Amino acid sequence: MFLDISKAFDKVWHEGLIFKLKQYGVSGHLLNILTDFLSNRLQRTIINGKSSSWNSIEAGVPQGSVLGPLLFLLYINDLLDGMKSDARIFADDTSLFVVVNDPQTAFEILSHDLKLVEAWARQWHMSFNPDPSKPPIEIVFSTKTKPPEHPSLFFNGSMVKSEVEHKHIGLILDKKLNFNSHIIAQIKKANKGVGAIKCMSKYAPRKTLEQVYKSHVRSHLEYCDVIFHQPPADGELSTNNLSSNMEKLESVQTQAAYAVSGAWKGTSTIKVYRELGWEWLSQRRWYRRMSLFYKIVHKTSPKYLADCITFPDPPWISAYGRQLPNSEPLILTPFVPRTEKFSSSFFPSCVFSWNRFLTSVQRNETDMNKFKRKLLSSFKPKQCDYYGIEDKVGLRFLTQLRVDLNPLRKYKFNHNFADTSDEFCSFGDGTDDIYHYLLDCHRYFDIRNSLLDSVSDLIGTNVRNFNRIPLKKLLLYGCNDYNRNINKSILNETINFIYKSELFKPTNI
């Protein structure tokens, strides 16, 4: 059972804070300084040069100050004293929760703690929110078809409101803990970012589009993802057999990838991600989970998180880190989950991944940044370089050739385009694929010779003597044997060939 009482609090009045400072023994000049810091403060609003009248501030602490958070912590620090339930405070968000083995016992525990909160508020002059739309919220998490009845709780003379879902620090918690509502809400926000990218795609460079994607799409898709992540059925780093919710999230990123890269809808996700150097969201969620879990294992996170793990006996674990005899990897005691939901949750899933999927080198790493780099290198694709080409349209055409979905008939036929009945070149000289287009088709004889002559001059070698596979790769991707300026020139020559061929049209963007 989860109980959020933060909305019921209204204001930390200055008189209550000053009263508490006196109880802590603050006096003399220090008390005067703190009193002056809180007293005689005014505020007003200015819009388009027009200002409101000044109003006095009698509650809260000044935001942006160094002293403000310290005073708030001094005020709130003893709120949890004497509580029987498990309570958490994050800034001004206060929640109580208890595992319900017996509804009556849970009711008595929470009622006891709510009375403590009421007494604490009266003692330190804390006021409660008079707005009836902001009462304390209660949620009973249960997957049972018929969960047991729970007695009604009361706080500050009013009945605690029971809800089926509730947003807590940005995460929508539902009573089944399926996170469907949270995922739907985040996808709705992310889709607005995808729409912005599509509008900008014809005008902004790829680097700018990627920045918009990371700020206004991926940030929403990954909010609280270490909590709602569901591992793929084929293993954590698999990109197959994702659950329905995880597929929905991945689909949004795929649409963003199409818009950023200029690839056609229906292009292989793997190829587009490789072009951009993007990871699958499912892989990133696993990476973020394991990065947090690393901190928990090394006890650099709150103690109550480490208490959820069963460590081997000493000398494996010291007070502040690992002590591994003979450099052997740390193996944690696995959970024995009874349900698939529990096995996918944070601790069982992370312990399983730690023992099963991490290498001994990764588990033995003592530096957090090195651990993250080693983890990321296990699945992050290397971005295909475009060497700073500024021709936005040309780069999109080049990308369509790289990812094997473009106006060439072979690829349109393979993707069942209605206007393409076969994969053969309409000029009648072979299968219309990338090799045929760049190296063989008689239709482009003159412009191809110009392309090959220019590239040969750039690298000082006649590229007509190259084998077909490395020549195609050189024309589409450049080569690490040459510097960035030469590679940029090579790709620009290929883009110039694409323009002259007149096969790619702006309508294909």
PDB file of N, CA and C in Angstrom, residues 300-356:
ATOM      1  N   THR A 300      27.542   2.933  -3.109  1.00  0.00           N
ATOM      2  CA  THR A 300      27.625   4.385  -3.259  1.00  0.00           C
ATOM      3  C   THR A 300      26.238   4.984  -3.462  1.00  0.00           C
ATOM      4  N   SER A 301      25.221   4.194  -3.222  1.00  0.00           N
ATOM      5  CA  SER A 301      23.828   4.646  -3.274  1.00  0.00           C
ATOM      6  C   SER A 301      23.229   4.459  -1.885  1.00  0.00           C
ATOM      7  N   PRO A 302      21.993   4.918  -1.650  1.00  0.00           N
ATOM      8  CA  PRO A 302      21.399   4.766  -0.316  1.00  0.00           C
ATOM      9  C   PRO A 302      21.435   3.320   0.184  1.00  0.00           C
ATOM     10  N   LYS A 303      21.642   3.160   1.472  1.00  0.00           N
ATOM     11  CA  LYS A 303      21.815   1.842   2.077  1.00  0.00           C
ATOM     12  C   LYS A 303      20.603   0.941   1.876  1.00  0.00           C
ATOM     13  N   TYR A 304      19.404   1.529   1.885  1.00  0.00           N
ATOM     14  CA  TYR A 304      18.207   0.685   1.774  1.00  0.00           C
ATOM     15  C   TYR A 304      18.137  -0.026   0.422  1.00  0.00           C
ATOM     16  N   LEU A 305      18.872   0.479  -0.583  1.00  0.00           N
ATOM     17  CA  LEU A 305      18.917  -0.214  -1.870  1.00  0.00           C
ATOM     18  C   LEU A 305      19.848  -1.426  -1.788  1.00  0.00           C
ATOM     19  N   ALA A 306      21.018  -1.235  -1.190  1.00  0.00           N
ATOM     20  CA  ALA A 306      21.950  -2.355  -1.032  1.00  0.00           C
ATOM     21  C   ALA A 306      21.380  -3.445  -0.137  1.00  0.00           C
ATOM     22  N   ASP A 307      20.494  -3.068   0.778  1.00  0.00           N
ATOM     23  CA  ASP A 307      19.887  -4.057   1.680  1.00  0.00           C
ATOM     24  C   ASP A 307      18.988  -5.043   0.931  1.00  0.00           C
ATOM     25  N   CYS A 308      18.614  -4.702  -0.294  1.00  0.00           N
ATOM     26  CA  CYS A 308      17.750  -5.589  -1.081  1.00  0.00           C
ATOM     27  C   CYS A 308      18.529  -6.716  -1.756  1.00  0.00           C
ATOM     28  N   ILE A 309      19.857  -6.653  -1.677  1.00  0.00           N
ATOM     29  CA  ILE A 309      20.710  -7.649  -2.332  1.00  0.00           C
ATOM     30  C   ILE A 309      21.340  -8.550  -1.276  1.00  0.00           C
ATOM     31  N   THR A 310      21.458  -9.831  -1.594  1.00  0.00           N
ATOM     32  CA  THR A 310      22.169 -10.765  -0.721  1.00  0.00           C
ATOM     33  C   THR A 310      23.577 -10.938  -1.250  1.00  0.00           C
ATOM     34  N   PHE A 311      24.561 -10.376  -0.511  1.00  0.00           N
ATOM     35  CA  PHE A 311      25.961 -10.462  -0.916  1.00  0.00           C
ATOM     36  C   PHE A 311      26.587 -11.741  -0.361  1.00  0.00           C
ATOM     37  N   PRO A 312      27.654 -12.219  -1.001  1.00  0.00           N
ATOM     38  CA  PRO A 312      28.423 -13.336  -0.423  1.00  0.00           C
ATOM     39  C   PRO A 312      29.054 -12.907   0.896  1.00  0.00           C
ATOM     40  N   ASP A 313      29.481 -13.872   1.686  1.00  0.00           N
ATOM     41  CA  ASP A 313      30.120 -13.570   2.966  1.00  0.00           C
ATOM     42  C   ASP A 313      31.466 -12.890   2.759  1.00  0.00           C
ATOM     43  N   PRO A 314      31.939 -12.110   3.733  1.00  0.00           N
ATOM     44  CA  PRO A 314      33.298 -11.546   3.679  1.00  0.00           C
ATOM     45  C   PRO A 314      34.300 -12.686   3.500  1.00  0.00           C
ATOM     46  N   PRO A 315      35.462 -12.426   2.872  1.00  0.00           N
ATOM     47  CA  PRO A 315      35.993 -11.088   2.555  1.00  0.00           C
ATOM     48  C   PRO A 315      35.578 -10.527   1.205  1.00  0.00           C
ATOM     49  N   TRP A 316      34.468 -11.014   0.651  1.00  0.00           N
ATOM     50  CA  TRP A 316      34.060 -10.512  -0.659  1.00  0.00           C
ATOM     51  C   TRP A 316      33.649  -9.046  -0.604  1.00  0.00           C
ATOM     52  N   ILE A 317      32.977  -8.656   0.480  1.00  0.00           N
ATOM     53  CA  ILE A 317      32.454  -7.294   0.548  1.00  0.00           C
ATOM     54  C   ILE A 317      33.063  -6.562   1.730  1.00  0.00           C
ATOM     55  N   SER A 318      33.591  -5.390   1.471  1.00  0.00           N
ATOM     56  CA  SER A 318      34.051  -4.523   2.554  1.00  0.00           C
ATOM     57  C   SER A 318      32.970  -3.502   2.835  1.00  0.00           C
ATOM     58  N   ALA A 319      33.213  -2.616   3.756  1.00  0.00           N
ATOM     59  CA  ALA A 319      32.193  -1.641   4.131  1.00  0.00           C
ATOM     60  C   ALA A 319      31.882  -0.681   2.994  1.00  0.00           C
ATOM     61  N   TYR A 320      32.880  -0.372   2.140  1.00  0.00           N
ATOM     62  CA  TYR A 320      32.674   0.641   1.125  1.00  0.00           C
ATOM     63  C   TYR A 320      32.960   0.144  -0.289  1.00  0.00           C
ATOM     64  N   GLY A 321      33.144  -1.129  -0.471  1.00  0.00           N
ATOM     65  CA  GLY A 321      33.403  -1.622  -1.809  1.00  0.00           C
ATOM     66  C   GLY A 321      33.709  -3.101  -1.797  1.00  0.00           C
ATOM     67  N   ARG A 322      34.165  -3.590  -2.942  1.00  0.00           N
ATOM     68  CA  ARG A 322      34.402  -5.024  -3.082  1.00  0.00           C
ATOM     69  C   ARG A 322      35.848  -5.385  -2.774  1.00  0.00           C
ATOM     70  N   GLN A 323      36.026  -6.529  -2.184  1.00  0.00           N
ATOM     71  CA  GLN A 323      37.351  -7.108  -2.001  1.00  0.00           C
ATOM     72  C   GLN A 323      37.299  -8.505  -2.601  1.00  0.00           C
ATOM     73  N   LEU A 324      37.868  -8.668  -3.765  1.00  0.00           N
ATOM     74  CA  LEU A 324      37.737  -9.907  -4.498  1.00  0.00           C
ATOM     75  C   LEU A 324      38.997 -10.754  -4.349  1.00  0.00           C
ATOM     76  N   PRO A 325      38.921 -11.890  -3.689  1.00  0.00           N
ATOM     77  CA  PRO A 325      40.099 -12.752  -3.558  1.00  0.00           C
ATOM     78  C   PRO A 325      40.487 -13.344  -4.909  1.00  0.00           C
ATOM     79  N   ASN A 326      41.778 -13.288  -5.222  1.00  0.00           N
ATOM     80  CA  ASN A 326      42.301 -13.885  -6.446  1.00  0.00           C
ATOM     81  C   ASN A 326      41.647 -13.338  -7.711  1.00  0.00           C
ATOM     82  N   SER A 327      41.138 -12.097  -7.621  1.00  0.00           N
ATOM     83  CA  SER A 327      40.526 -11.416  -8.787  1.00  0.00           C
ATOM     84  C   SER A 327      39.336 -12.182  -9.349  1.00  0.00           C
ATOM     85  N   GLU A 328      38.681 -12.968  -8.532  1.00  0.00           N
ATOM     86  CA  GLU A 328      37.508 -13.687  -9.005  1.00  0.00           C
ATOM     87  C   GLU A 328      36.314 -12.736  -9.069  1.00  0.00           C
ATOM     88  N   PRO A 329      35.405 -12.942 -10.026  1.00  0.00           N
ATOM     89  CA  PRO A 329      34.261 -12.030 -10.160  1.00  0.00           C
ATOM     90  C   PRO A 329      33.258 -12.211  -9.016  1.00  0.00           C
ATOM     91  N   LEU A 330      32.658 -11.110  -8.627  1.00  0.00           N
ATOM     92  CA  LEU A 330      31.643 -11.134  -7.575  1.00  0.00           C
ATOM     93  C   LEU A 330      30.350 -11.728  -8.120  1.00  0.00           C
ATOM     94  N   ILE A 331      29.887 -12.807  -7.523  1.00  0.00           N
ATOM     95  CA  ILE A 331      28.624 -13.443  -7.890  1.00  0.00           C
ATOM     96  C   ILE A 331      27.631 -13.193  -6.765  1.00  0.00           C
ATOM     97  N   LEU A 332      26.471 -12.643  -7.110  1.00  0.00           N
ATOM     98  CA  LEU A 332      25.446 -12.317  -6.126  1.00  0.00           C
ATOM     99  C   LEU A 332      24.445 -13.454  -6.001  1.00  0.00           C
ATOM    100  N   THR A 333      23.815 -13.534  -4.845  1.00  0.00           N
ATOM    101  CA  THR A 333      22.799 -14.564  -4.626  1.00  0.00           C
ATOM    102  C   THR A 333      21.558 -14.233  -5.447  1.00  0.00           C
ATOM    103  N   PRO A 334      21.138 -15.099  -6.362  1.00  0.00           N
ATOM    104  CA  PRO A 334      20.002 -14.776  -7.237  1.00  0.00           C
ATOM    105  C   PRO A 334      18.668 -14.820  -6.492  1.00  0.00           C
ATOM    106  N   PHE A 335      17.711 -14.069  -7.009  1.00  0.00           N
ATOM    107  CA  PHE A 335      16.342 -14.132  -6.505  1.00  0.00           C
ATOM    108  C   PHE A 335      15.665 -15.373  -7.075  1.00  0.00           C
ATOM    109  N   VAL A 336      14.606 -15.800  -6.423  1.00  0.00           N
ATOM    110  CA  VAL A 336      13.793 -16.905  -6.934  1.00  0.00           C
ATOM    111  C   VAL A 336      12.381 -16.359  -7.148  1.00  0.00           C
ATOM    112  N   PRO A 337      12.163 -15.678  -8.273  1.00  0.00           N
ATOM    113  CA  PRO A 337      10.855 -15.040  -8.495  1.00  0.00           C
ATOM    114  C   PRO A 337       9.760 -16.059  -8.764  1.00  0.00           C
ATOM    115  N   ARG A 338       8.585 -15.748  -8.235  1.00  0.00           N
ATOM    116  CA  ARG A 338       7.437 -16.629  -8.446  1.00  0.00           C
ATOM    117  C   ARG A 338       6.623 -16.221  -9.662  1.00  0.00           C
ATOM    118  N   THR A 339       6.777 -14.979 -10.109  1.00  0.00           N
ATOM    119  CA  THR A 339       5.991 -14.490 -11.244  1.00  0.00           C
ATOM    120  C   THR A 339       6.912 -13.846 -12.268  1.00  0.00           C
ATOM    121  N   GLU A 340       6.442 -13.777 -13.503  1.00  0.00           N
ATOM    122  CA  GLU A 340       7.211 -13.142 -14.570  1.00  0.00           C
ATOM    123  C   GLU A 340       7.363 -11.648 -14.316  1.00  0.00           C
ATOM    124  N   LYS A 341       6.323 -11.012 -13.747  1.00  0.00           N
ATOM    125  CA  LYS A 341       6.399  -9.588 -13.436  1.00  0.00           C
ATOM    126  C   LYS A 341       7.532  -9.298 -12.460  1.00  0.00           C
ATOM    127  N   PHE A 342       7.641 -10.126 -11.418  1.00  0.00           N
ATOM    128  CA  PHE A 342       8.692  -9.913 -10.432  1.00  0.00           C
ATOM    129  C   PHE A 342      10.073 -10.188 -11.029  1.00  0.00           C
ATOM    130  N   SER A 343      10.184 -11.201 -11.867  1.00  0.00           N
ATOM    131  CA  SER A 343      11.485 -11.529 -12.466  1.00  0.00           C
ATOM    132  C   SER A 343      11.979 -10.414 -13.376  1.00  0.00           C
ATOM    133  N   SER A 344      11.035  -9.627 -13.955  1.00  0.00           N
ATOM    134  CA  SER A 344      11.414  -8.509 -14.827  1.00  0.00           C
ATOM    135  C   SER A 344      11.695  -7.240 -14.050  1.00  0.00           C
ATOM    136  N   SER A 345      11.363  -7.215 -12.784  1.00  0.00           N
ATOM    137  CA  SER A 345      11.548  -6.000 -11.990  1.00  0.00           C
ATOM    138  C   SER A 345      13.031  -5.773 -11.701  1.00  0.00           C
ATOM    139  N   PHE A 346      13.337  -4.618 -11.122  1.00  0.00           N
ATOM    140  CA  PHE A 346      14.708  -4.134 -11.077  1.00  0.00           C
ATOM    141  C   PHE A 346      15.691  -5.120 -10.437  1.00  0.00           C
ATOM    142  N   PHE A 347      15.493  -5.483  -9.184  1.00  0.00           N
ATOM    143  CA  PHE A 347      16.509  -6.258  -8.478  1.00  0.00           C
ATOM    144  C   PHE A 347      16.677  -7.678  -9.015  1.00  0.00           C
ATOM    145  N   PRO A 348      15.606  -8.466  -9.213  1.00  0.00           N
ATOM    146  CA  PRO A 348      15.817  -9.807  -9.763  1.00  0.00           C
ATOM    147  C   PRO A 348      16.480  -9.777 -11.138  1.00  0.00           C
ATOM    148  N   SER A 349      16.027  -8.831 -11.975  1.00  0.00           N
ATOM    149  CA  SER A 349      16.581  -8.741 -13.328  1.00  0.00           C
ATOM    150  C   SER A 349      18.047  -8.327 -13.311  1.00  0.00           C
ATOM    151  N   CYS A 350      18.391  -7.361 -12.457  1.00  0.00           N
ATOM    152  CA  CYS A 350      19.779  -6.881 -12.402  1.00  0.00           C
ATOM    153  C   CYS A 350      20.725  -7.929 -11.824  1.00  0.00           C
ATOM    154  N   VAL A 351      20.290  -8.639 -10.795  1.00  0.00           N
ATOM    155  CA  VAL A 351      21.129  -9.688 -10.217  1.00  0.00           C
ATOM    156  C   VAL A 351      21.377 -10.777 -11.265  1.00  0.00           C
ATOM    157  N   PHE A 352      20.330 -11.138 -11.996  1.00  0.00           N
ATOM    158  CA  PHE A 352      20.473 -12.159 -13.045  1.00  0.00           C
ATOM    159  C   PHE A 352      21.453 -11.687 -14.114  1.00  0.00           C
ATOM    160  N   SER A 353      21.307 -10.438 -14.559  1.00  0.00           N
ATOM    161  CA  SER A 353      22.211  -9.902 -15.586  1.00  0.00           C
ATOM    162  C   SER A 353      23.641  -9.796 -15.069  1.00  0.00           C
ATOM    163  N   TRP A 354      23.782  -9.373 -13.823  1.00  0.00           N
ATOM    164  CA  TRP A 354      25.118  -9.243 -13.227  1.00  0.00           C
ATOM    165  C   TRP A 354      25.846 -10.590 -13.231  1.00  0.00           C
ATOM    166  N   ASN A 355      25.149 -11.624 -12.853  1.00  0.00           N
ATOM    167  CA  ASN A 355      25.772 -12.951 -12.773  1.00  0.00           C
ATOM    168  C   ASN A 355      25.930 -13.620 -14.136  1.00  0.00           C
ATOM    169  N   ARG A 356      24.989 -13.359 -15.053  1.00  0.00           N
ATOM    170  CA  ARG A 356      24.918 -14.134 -16.298  1.00  0.00           C
ATOM    171  C   ARG A 356      25.528 -13.417 -17.498  1.00  0.00           C
TER     172      ARG A 356
END
